[in-house]
Tab-separated table of C-alpha atoms and ligand atoms in Angstrom:
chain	number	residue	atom	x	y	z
A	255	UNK	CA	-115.776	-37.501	122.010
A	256	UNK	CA	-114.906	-39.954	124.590
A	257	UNK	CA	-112.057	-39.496	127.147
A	258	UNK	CA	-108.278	-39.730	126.202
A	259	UNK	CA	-106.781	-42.882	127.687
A	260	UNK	CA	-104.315	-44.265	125.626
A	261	UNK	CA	-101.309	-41.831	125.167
A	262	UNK	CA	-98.382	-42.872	123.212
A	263	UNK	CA	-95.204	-40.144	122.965
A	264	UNK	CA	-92.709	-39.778	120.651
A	265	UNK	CA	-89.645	-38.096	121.792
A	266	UNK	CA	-88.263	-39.050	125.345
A	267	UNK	CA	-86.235	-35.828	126.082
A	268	UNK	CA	-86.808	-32.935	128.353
A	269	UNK	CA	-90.540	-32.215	127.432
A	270	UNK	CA	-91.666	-35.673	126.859
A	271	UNK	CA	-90.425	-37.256	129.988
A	272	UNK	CA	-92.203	-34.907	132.057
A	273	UNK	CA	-95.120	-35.527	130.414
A	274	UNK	CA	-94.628	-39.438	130.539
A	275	UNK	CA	-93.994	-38.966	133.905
A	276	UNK	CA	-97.059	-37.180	135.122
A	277	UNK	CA	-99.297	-38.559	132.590
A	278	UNK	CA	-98.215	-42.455	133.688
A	279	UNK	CA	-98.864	-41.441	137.085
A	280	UNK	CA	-102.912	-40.760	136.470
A	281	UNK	CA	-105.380	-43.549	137.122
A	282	UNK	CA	-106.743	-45.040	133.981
A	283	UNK	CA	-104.362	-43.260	131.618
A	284	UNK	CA	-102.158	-45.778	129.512
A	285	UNK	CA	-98.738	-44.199	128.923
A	286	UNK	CA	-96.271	-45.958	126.106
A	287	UNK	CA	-93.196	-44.227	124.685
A	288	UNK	CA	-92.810	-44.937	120.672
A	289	UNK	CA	-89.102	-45.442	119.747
A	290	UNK	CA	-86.603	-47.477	117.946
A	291	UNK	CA	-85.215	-50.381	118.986
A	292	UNK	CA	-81.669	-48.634	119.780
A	293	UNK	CA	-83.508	-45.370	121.947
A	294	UNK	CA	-85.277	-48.324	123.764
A	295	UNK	CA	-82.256	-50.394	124.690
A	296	UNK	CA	-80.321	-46.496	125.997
A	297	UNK	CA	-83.210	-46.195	127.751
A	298	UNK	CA	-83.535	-49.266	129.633
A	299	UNK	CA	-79.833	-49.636	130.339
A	300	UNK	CA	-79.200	-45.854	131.607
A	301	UNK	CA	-82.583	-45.397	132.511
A	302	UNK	CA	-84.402	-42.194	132.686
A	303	UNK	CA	-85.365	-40.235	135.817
A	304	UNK	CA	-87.398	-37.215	136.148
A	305	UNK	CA	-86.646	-34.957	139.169
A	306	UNK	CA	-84.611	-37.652	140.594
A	307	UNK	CA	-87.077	-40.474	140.370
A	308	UNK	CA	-86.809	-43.306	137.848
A	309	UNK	CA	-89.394	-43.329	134.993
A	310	UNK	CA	-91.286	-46.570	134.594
A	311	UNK	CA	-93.257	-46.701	131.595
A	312	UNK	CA	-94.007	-48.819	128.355
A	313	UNK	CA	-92.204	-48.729	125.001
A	314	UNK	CA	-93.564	-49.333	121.607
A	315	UNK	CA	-91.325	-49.560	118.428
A	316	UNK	CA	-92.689	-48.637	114.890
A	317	UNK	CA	-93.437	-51.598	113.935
A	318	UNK	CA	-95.418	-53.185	116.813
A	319	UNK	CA	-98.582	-54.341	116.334
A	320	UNK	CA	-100.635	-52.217	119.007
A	321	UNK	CA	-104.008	-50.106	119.371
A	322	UNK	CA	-104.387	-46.598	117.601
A	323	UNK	CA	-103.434	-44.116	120.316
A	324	UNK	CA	-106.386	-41.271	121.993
A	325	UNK	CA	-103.579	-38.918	121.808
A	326	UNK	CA	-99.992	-38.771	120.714
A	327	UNK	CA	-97.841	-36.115	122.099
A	328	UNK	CA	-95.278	-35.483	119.670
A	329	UNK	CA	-91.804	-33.963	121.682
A	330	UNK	CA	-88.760	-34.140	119.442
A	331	UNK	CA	-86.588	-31.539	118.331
A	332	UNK	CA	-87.392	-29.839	115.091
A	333	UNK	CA	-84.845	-31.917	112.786
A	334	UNK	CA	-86.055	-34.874	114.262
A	335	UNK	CA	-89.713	-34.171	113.118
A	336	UNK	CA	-90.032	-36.166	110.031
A	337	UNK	CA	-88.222	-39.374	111.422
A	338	UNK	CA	-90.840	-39.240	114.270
A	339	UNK	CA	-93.605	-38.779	111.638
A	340	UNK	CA	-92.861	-42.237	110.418
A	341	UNK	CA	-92.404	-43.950	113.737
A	342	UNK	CA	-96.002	-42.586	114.639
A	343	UNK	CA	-98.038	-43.243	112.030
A	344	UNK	CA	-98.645	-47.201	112.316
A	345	UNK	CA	-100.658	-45.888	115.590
A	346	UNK	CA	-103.181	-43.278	114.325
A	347	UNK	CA	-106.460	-44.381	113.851
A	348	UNK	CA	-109.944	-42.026	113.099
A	349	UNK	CA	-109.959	-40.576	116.243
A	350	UNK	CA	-106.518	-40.308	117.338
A	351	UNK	CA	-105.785	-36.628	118.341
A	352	UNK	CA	-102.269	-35.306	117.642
A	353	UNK	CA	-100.514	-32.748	120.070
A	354	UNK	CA	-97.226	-31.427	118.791
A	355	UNK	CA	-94.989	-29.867	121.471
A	356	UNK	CA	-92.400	-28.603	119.529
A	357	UNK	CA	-91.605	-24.616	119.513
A	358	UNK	CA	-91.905	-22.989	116.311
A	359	UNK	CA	-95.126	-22.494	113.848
A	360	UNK	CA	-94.414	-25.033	111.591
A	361	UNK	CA	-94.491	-28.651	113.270
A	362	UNK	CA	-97.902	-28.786	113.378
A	363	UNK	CA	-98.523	-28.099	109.629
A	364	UNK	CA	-95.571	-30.353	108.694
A	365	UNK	CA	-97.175	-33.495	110.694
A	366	UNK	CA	-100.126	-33.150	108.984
A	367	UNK	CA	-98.928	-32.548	105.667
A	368	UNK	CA	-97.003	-35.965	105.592
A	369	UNK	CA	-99.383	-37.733	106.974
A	370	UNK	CA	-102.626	-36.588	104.676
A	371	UNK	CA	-104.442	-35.751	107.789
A	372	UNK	CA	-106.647	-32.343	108.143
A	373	UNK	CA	-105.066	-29.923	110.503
A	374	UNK	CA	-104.117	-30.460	113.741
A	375	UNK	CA	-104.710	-28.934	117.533
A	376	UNK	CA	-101.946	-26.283	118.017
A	377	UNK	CA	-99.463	-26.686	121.180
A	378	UNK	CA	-96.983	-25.272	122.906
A	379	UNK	CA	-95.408	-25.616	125.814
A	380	UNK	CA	-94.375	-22.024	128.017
A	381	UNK	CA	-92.852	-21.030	131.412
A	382	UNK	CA	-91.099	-24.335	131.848
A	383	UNK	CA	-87.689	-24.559	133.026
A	384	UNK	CA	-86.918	-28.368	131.604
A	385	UNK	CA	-83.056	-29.363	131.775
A	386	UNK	CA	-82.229	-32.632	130.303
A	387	UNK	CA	-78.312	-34.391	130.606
A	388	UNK	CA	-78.704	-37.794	129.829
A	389	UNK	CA	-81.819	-39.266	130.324
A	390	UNK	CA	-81.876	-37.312	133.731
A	391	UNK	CA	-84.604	-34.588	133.424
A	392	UNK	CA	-84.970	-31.528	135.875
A	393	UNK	CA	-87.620	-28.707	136.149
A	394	UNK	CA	-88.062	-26.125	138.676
A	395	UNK	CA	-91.502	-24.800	136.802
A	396	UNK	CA	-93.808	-27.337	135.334
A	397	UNK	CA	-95.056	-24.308	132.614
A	398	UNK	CA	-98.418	-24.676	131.298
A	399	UNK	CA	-99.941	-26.396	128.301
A	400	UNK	CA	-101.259	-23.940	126.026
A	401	UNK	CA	-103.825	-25.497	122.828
A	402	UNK	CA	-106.650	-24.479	120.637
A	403	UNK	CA	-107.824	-25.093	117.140
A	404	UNK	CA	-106.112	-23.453	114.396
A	405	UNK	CA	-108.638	-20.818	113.968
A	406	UNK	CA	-108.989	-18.535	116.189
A	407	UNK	CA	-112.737	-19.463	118.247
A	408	UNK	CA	-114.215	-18.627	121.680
A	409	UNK	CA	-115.943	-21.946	122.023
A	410	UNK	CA	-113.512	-25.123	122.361
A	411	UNK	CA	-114.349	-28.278	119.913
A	412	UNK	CA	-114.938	-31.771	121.365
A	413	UNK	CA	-110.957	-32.554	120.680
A	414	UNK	CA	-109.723	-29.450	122.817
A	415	UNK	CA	-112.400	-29.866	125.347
A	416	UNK	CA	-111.301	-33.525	125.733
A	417	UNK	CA	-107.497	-32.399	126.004
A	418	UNK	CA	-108.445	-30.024	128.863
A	419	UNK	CA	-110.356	-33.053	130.226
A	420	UNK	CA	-107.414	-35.627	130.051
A	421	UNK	CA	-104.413	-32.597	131.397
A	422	UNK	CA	-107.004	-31.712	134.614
A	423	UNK	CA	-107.517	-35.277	135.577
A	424	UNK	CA	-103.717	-35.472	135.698
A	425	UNK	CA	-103.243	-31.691	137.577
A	426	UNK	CA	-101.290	-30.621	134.528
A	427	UNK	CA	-101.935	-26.814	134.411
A	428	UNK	CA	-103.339	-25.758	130.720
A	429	UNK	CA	-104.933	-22.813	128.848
A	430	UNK	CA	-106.759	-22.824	126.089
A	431	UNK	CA	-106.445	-19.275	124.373
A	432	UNK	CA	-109.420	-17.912	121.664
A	433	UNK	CA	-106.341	-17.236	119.051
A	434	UNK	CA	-103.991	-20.035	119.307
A	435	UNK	CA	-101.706	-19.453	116.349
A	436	UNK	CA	-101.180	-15.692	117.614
A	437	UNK	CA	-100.071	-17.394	121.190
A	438	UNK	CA	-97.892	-19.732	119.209
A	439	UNK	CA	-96.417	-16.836	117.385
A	440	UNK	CA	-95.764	-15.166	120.806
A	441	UNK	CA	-93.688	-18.430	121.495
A	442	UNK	CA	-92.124	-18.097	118.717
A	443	UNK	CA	-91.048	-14.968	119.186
A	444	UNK	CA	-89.492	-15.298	122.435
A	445	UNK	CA	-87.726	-18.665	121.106
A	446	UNK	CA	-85.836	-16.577	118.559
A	447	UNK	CA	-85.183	-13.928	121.329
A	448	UNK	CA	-84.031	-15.800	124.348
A	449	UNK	CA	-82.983	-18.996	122.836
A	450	UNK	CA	-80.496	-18.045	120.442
A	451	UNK	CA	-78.904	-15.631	122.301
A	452	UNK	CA	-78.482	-18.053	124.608
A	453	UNK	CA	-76.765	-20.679	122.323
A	454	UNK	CA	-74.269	-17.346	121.334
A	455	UNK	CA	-74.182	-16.089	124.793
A	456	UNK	CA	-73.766	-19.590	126.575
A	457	UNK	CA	-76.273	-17.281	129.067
A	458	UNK	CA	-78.441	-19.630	131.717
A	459	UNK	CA	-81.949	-17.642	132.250
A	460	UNK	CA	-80.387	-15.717	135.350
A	461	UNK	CA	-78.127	-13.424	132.766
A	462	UNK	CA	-81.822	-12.368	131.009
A	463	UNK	CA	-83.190	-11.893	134.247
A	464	UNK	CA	-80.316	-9.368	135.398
A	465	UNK	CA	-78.233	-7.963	132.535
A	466	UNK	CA	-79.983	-5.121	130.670
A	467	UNK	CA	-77.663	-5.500	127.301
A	468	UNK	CA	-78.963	-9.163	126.726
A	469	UNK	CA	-82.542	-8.072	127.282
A	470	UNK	CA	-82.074	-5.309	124.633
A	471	UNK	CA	-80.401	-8.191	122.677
A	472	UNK	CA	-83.527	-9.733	123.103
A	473	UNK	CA	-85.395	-7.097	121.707
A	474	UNK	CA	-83.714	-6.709	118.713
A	475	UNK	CA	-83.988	-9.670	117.221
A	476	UNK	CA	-87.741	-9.992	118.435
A	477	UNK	CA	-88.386	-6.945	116.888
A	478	UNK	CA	-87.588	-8.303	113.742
A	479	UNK	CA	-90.065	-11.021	114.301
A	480	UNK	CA	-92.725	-8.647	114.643
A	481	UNK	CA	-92.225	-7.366	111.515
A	482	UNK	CA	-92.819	-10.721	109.570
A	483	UNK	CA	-95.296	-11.528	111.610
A	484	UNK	CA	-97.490	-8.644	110.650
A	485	UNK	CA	-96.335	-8.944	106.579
A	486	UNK	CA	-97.901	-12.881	107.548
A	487	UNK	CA	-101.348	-11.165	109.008
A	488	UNK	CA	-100.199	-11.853	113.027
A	489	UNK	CA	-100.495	-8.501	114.716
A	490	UNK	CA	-97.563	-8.514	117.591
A	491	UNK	CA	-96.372	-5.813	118.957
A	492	UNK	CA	-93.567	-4.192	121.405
A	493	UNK	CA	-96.372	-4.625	124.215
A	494	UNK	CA	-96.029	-8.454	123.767
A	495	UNK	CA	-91.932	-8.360	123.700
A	496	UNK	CA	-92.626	-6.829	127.354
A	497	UNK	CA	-95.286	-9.599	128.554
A	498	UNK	CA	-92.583	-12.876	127.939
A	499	UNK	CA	-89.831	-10.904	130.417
A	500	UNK	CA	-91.920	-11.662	133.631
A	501	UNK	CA	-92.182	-15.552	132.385
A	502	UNK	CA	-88.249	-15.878	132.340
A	503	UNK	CA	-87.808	-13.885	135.569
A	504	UNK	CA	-89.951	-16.803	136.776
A	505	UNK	CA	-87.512	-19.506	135.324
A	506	UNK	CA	-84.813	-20.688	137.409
A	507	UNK	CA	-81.501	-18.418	136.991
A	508	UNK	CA	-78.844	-21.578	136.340
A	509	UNK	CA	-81.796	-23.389	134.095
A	510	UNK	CA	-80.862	-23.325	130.279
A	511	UNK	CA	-82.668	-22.689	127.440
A	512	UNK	CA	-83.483	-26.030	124.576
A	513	UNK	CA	-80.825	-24.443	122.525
A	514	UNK	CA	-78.215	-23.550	124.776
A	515	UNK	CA	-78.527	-27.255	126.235
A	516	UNK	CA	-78.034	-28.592	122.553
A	517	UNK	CA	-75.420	-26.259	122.090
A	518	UNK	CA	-73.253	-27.551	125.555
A	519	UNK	CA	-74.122	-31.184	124.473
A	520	UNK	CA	-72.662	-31.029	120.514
A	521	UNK	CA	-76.100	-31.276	119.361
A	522	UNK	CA	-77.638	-29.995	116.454
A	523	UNK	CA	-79.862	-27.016	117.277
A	524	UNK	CA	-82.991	-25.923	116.135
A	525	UNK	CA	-81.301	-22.518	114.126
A	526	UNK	CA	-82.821	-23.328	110.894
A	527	UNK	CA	-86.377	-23.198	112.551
A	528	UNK	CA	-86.041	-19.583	114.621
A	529	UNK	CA	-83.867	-17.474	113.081
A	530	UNK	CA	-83.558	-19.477	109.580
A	531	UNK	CA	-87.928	-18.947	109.611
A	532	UNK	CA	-87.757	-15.050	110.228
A	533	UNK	CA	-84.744	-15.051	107.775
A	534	UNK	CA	-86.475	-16.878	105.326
A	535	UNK	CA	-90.331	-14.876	105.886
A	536	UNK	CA	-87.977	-11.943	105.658
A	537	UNK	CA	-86.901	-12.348	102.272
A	538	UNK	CA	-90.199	-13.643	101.228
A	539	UNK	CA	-91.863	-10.005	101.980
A	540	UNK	CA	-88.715	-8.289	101.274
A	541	UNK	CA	-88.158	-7.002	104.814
A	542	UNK	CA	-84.738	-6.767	106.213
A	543	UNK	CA	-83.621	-9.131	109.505
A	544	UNK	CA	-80.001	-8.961	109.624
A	545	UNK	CA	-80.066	-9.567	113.463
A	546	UNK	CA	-81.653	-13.206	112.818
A	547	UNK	CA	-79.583	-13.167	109.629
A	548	UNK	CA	-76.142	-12.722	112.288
A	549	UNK	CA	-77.665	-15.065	115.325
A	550	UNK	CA	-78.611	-17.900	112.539
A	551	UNK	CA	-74.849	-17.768	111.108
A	552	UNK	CA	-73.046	-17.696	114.903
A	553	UNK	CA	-74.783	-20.670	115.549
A	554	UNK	CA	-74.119	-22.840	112.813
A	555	UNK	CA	-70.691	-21.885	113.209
A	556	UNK	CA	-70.987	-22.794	117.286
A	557	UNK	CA	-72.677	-26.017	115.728
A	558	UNK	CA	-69.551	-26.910	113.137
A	559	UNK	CA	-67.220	-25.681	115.621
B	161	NDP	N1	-86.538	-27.977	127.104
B	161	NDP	C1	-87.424	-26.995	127.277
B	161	NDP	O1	-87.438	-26.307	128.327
B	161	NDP	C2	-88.456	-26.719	126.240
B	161	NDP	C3	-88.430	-27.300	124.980
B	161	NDP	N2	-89.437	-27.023	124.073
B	161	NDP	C4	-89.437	-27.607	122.733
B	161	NDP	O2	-89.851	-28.961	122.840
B	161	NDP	C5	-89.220	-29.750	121.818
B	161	NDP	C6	-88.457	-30.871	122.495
B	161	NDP	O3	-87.435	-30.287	123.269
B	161	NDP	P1	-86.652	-31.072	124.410
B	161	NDP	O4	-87.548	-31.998	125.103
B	161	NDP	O5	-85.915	-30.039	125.173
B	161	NDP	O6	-85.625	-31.893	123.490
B	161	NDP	P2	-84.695	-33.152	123.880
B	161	NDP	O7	-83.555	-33.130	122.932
B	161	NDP	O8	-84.414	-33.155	125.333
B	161	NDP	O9	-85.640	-34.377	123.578
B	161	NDP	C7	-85.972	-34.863	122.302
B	161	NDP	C8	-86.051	-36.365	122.454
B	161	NDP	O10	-86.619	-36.937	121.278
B	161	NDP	C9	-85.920	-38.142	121.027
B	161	NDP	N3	-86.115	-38.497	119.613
B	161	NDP	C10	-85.618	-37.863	118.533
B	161	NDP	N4	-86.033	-38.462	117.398
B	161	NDP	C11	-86.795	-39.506	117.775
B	161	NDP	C12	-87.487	-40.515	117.061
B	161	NDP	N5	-87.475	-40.573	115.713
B	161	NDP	N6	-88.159	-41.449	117.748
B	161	NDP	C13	-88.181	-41.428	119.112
B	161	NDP	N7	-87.533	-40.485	119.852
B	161	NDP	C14	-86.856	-39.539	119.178
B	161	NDP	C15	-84.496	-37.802	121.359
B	161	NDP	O11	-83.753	-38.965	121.546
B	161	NDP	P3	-82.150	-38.930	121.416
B	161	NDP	O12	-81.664	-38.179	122.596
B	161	NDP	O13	-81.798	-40.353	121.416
B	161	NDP	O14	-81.858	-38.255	120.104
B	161	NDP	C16	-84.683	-37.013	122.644
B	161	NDP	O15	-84.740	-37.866	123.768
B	161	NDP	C17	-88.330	-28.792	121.037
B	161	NDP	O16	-88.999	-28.304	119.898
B	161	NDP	C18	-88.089	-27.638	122.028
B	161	NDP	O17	-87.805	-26.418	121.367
B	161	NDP	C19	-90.507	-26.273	124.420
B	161	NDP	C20	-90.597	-25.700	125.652
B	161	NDP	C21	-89.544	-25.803	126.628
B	162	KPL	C1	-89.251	-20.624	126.865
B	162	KPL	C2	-88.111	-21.576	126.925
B	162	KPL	C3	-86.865	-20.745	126.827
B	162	KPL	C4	-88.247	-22.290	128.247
B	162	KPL	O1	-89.539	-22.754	128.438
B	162	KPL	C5	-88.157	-22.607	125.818
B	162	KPL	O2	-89.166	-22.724	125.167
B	162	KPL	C6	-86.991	-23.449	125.485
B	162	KPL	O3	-86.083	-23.630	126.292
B	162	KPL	O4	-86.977	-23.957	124.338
């Protein structure tokens, strides 16, 4: 497979600019930003900044006549998915690799569906503190890029061995686990934890880090995960609940979680994709989750609110 150098991103927020940023900044790697004509103009006139310092990169809209990309990192939020589906797909060609950034264990599955492609590299994103207000973007931890094919192999194919490629000539930190949907899982898991009871809370990372009742708030509803995970053939266990506490003591105490940022901004949250998943797997195998079932109606009452 030959080397990525054409990256286009969809999604401009706290994940994607850092990426932009650090990706733009490699020799030979062509960075462009794919948005509509509105997203373009905020960004040009407010401009975005990463860290402090001004991002300077290309834009394509949907509609532009321009090469298929290497790679396209999608970084939206969860209800923004399917909108950024169909500003991408003028720019995939045969080889183009997709990278989906998103938390949860869907996004992947969902991009490929609607665009009749067979199934994509899964991604995720952990141990990064990203804060965005505005289009002004702040991180104390970069985090680390974690990919691998779908099933679960000790030997990476040409696609994830040219990812690894592109992310080490830019000193982006990566790792590409054997199982990657059980790491994605494990995400997932501490997303439905930490997140939401961070939207309910209105907790920064530091109250995880130093009150024992949230951690144990934590737990429950991450137990519940567990259970549908194993009812869907993922074997987690308390043992992993334990291993995702020393990644947010790393995390900066006044840094916020995704969710608790979309939460202080009036956004629309990503609910329906944690707790609404482990709600809805729950009824599906007829297990009970009525701490997801309490955290998922909280915050779309915080949302409506
Ligand atoms: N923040 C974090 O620390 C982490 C986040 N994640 C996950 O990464 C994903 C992205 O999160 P995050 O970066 O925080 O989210 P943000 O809300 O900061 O960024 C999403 C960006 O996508 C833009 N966007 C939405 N729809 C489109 C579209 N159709 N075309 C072009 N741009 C679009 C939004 O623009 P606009 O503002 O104009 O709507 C926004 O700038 C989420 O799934 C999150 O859970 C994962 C790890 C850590
Ligand atoms: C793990 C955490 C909480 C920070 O990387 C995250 O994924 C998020 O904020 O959405």
């Amino acid at each position: 497979m030959p080397p990525i150098e054409r990256v286009y991103i969809c999604g401009l927020g706290a994940i994607g600019a850092i990426y932009a940023a650090r990706l733009g900044e490699t020799q030979g790697i062509e960075v462009r930003v794919v948005a509509d004509p509105a997203r373009i103009a905020r960004y040009r006139r407010d401009g975005v900044s990463v860290n402090g310092r001004p991002l300077t990169v290309g834009y394509l809209r949907p509609d532009d006549a321009a090469p298929p990309a290497d790679l396209i990192l999608v970084a939206v939020k969860r209800h923004q998915l399917e909108a950024a589906v169909a500003a991408i797909h003028r720019f995939i060609g045969p080889g183009t690799i997709i990278l989906s950034l998103l938390n949860g264990i869907d996004s992947e599955a969902v991009i490929a569906d609607s665009l009749g492609l067979p199934p994509l590299p899964l991604a995720m994103v952990v141990a990064i503190d990203a804060v965005r207000e505005g289009g002004a973007v702040r991180y104390s931890q970069p985090g680390v890029l974690v990919f691998g094919e779908p099933v679960a192999t000790e030997t990476p194919s040409p696609r994830i061995a040219a990812l690894a490629a592109l992310f080490e000539r830019a000193g982006m930190p990566t790792r590409v686990p054997a199982d990657m949907r059980r790491e994605l899982w494990w995400k997932f898991m501490l997303n439905v934890g930490v997140n939401q009871l961070s939207a309910v809370l209105r907790a920064p990372y530091g109250t995880f880090q130093s009150v024992a009742e949230a951690r144990d708030l934590v737990r429950l509803a991450c137990r519940e995960v567990v259970a549908v995970a194993a009812a869907e053939g993922i074997g987690l266990g308390e043992n992993d609940i334990d291993s995702f506490f020393p990644v947010i003591d790393r995390l900066d105490p006044q840094m916020k979680t995704s969710m608790l940022q979309d939460v202080e901004a009036g956004r629309k949250t990503e609910v329906e994709m944690l707790g609404g998943t482990v709600v809805a797997l729950g009824r599906r195998h007829g297990i009970p989750t009525p701490v997801n079932q309490t955290l998922f109606d909280l915050i779309r009452v915080i949302e409506q609110g």
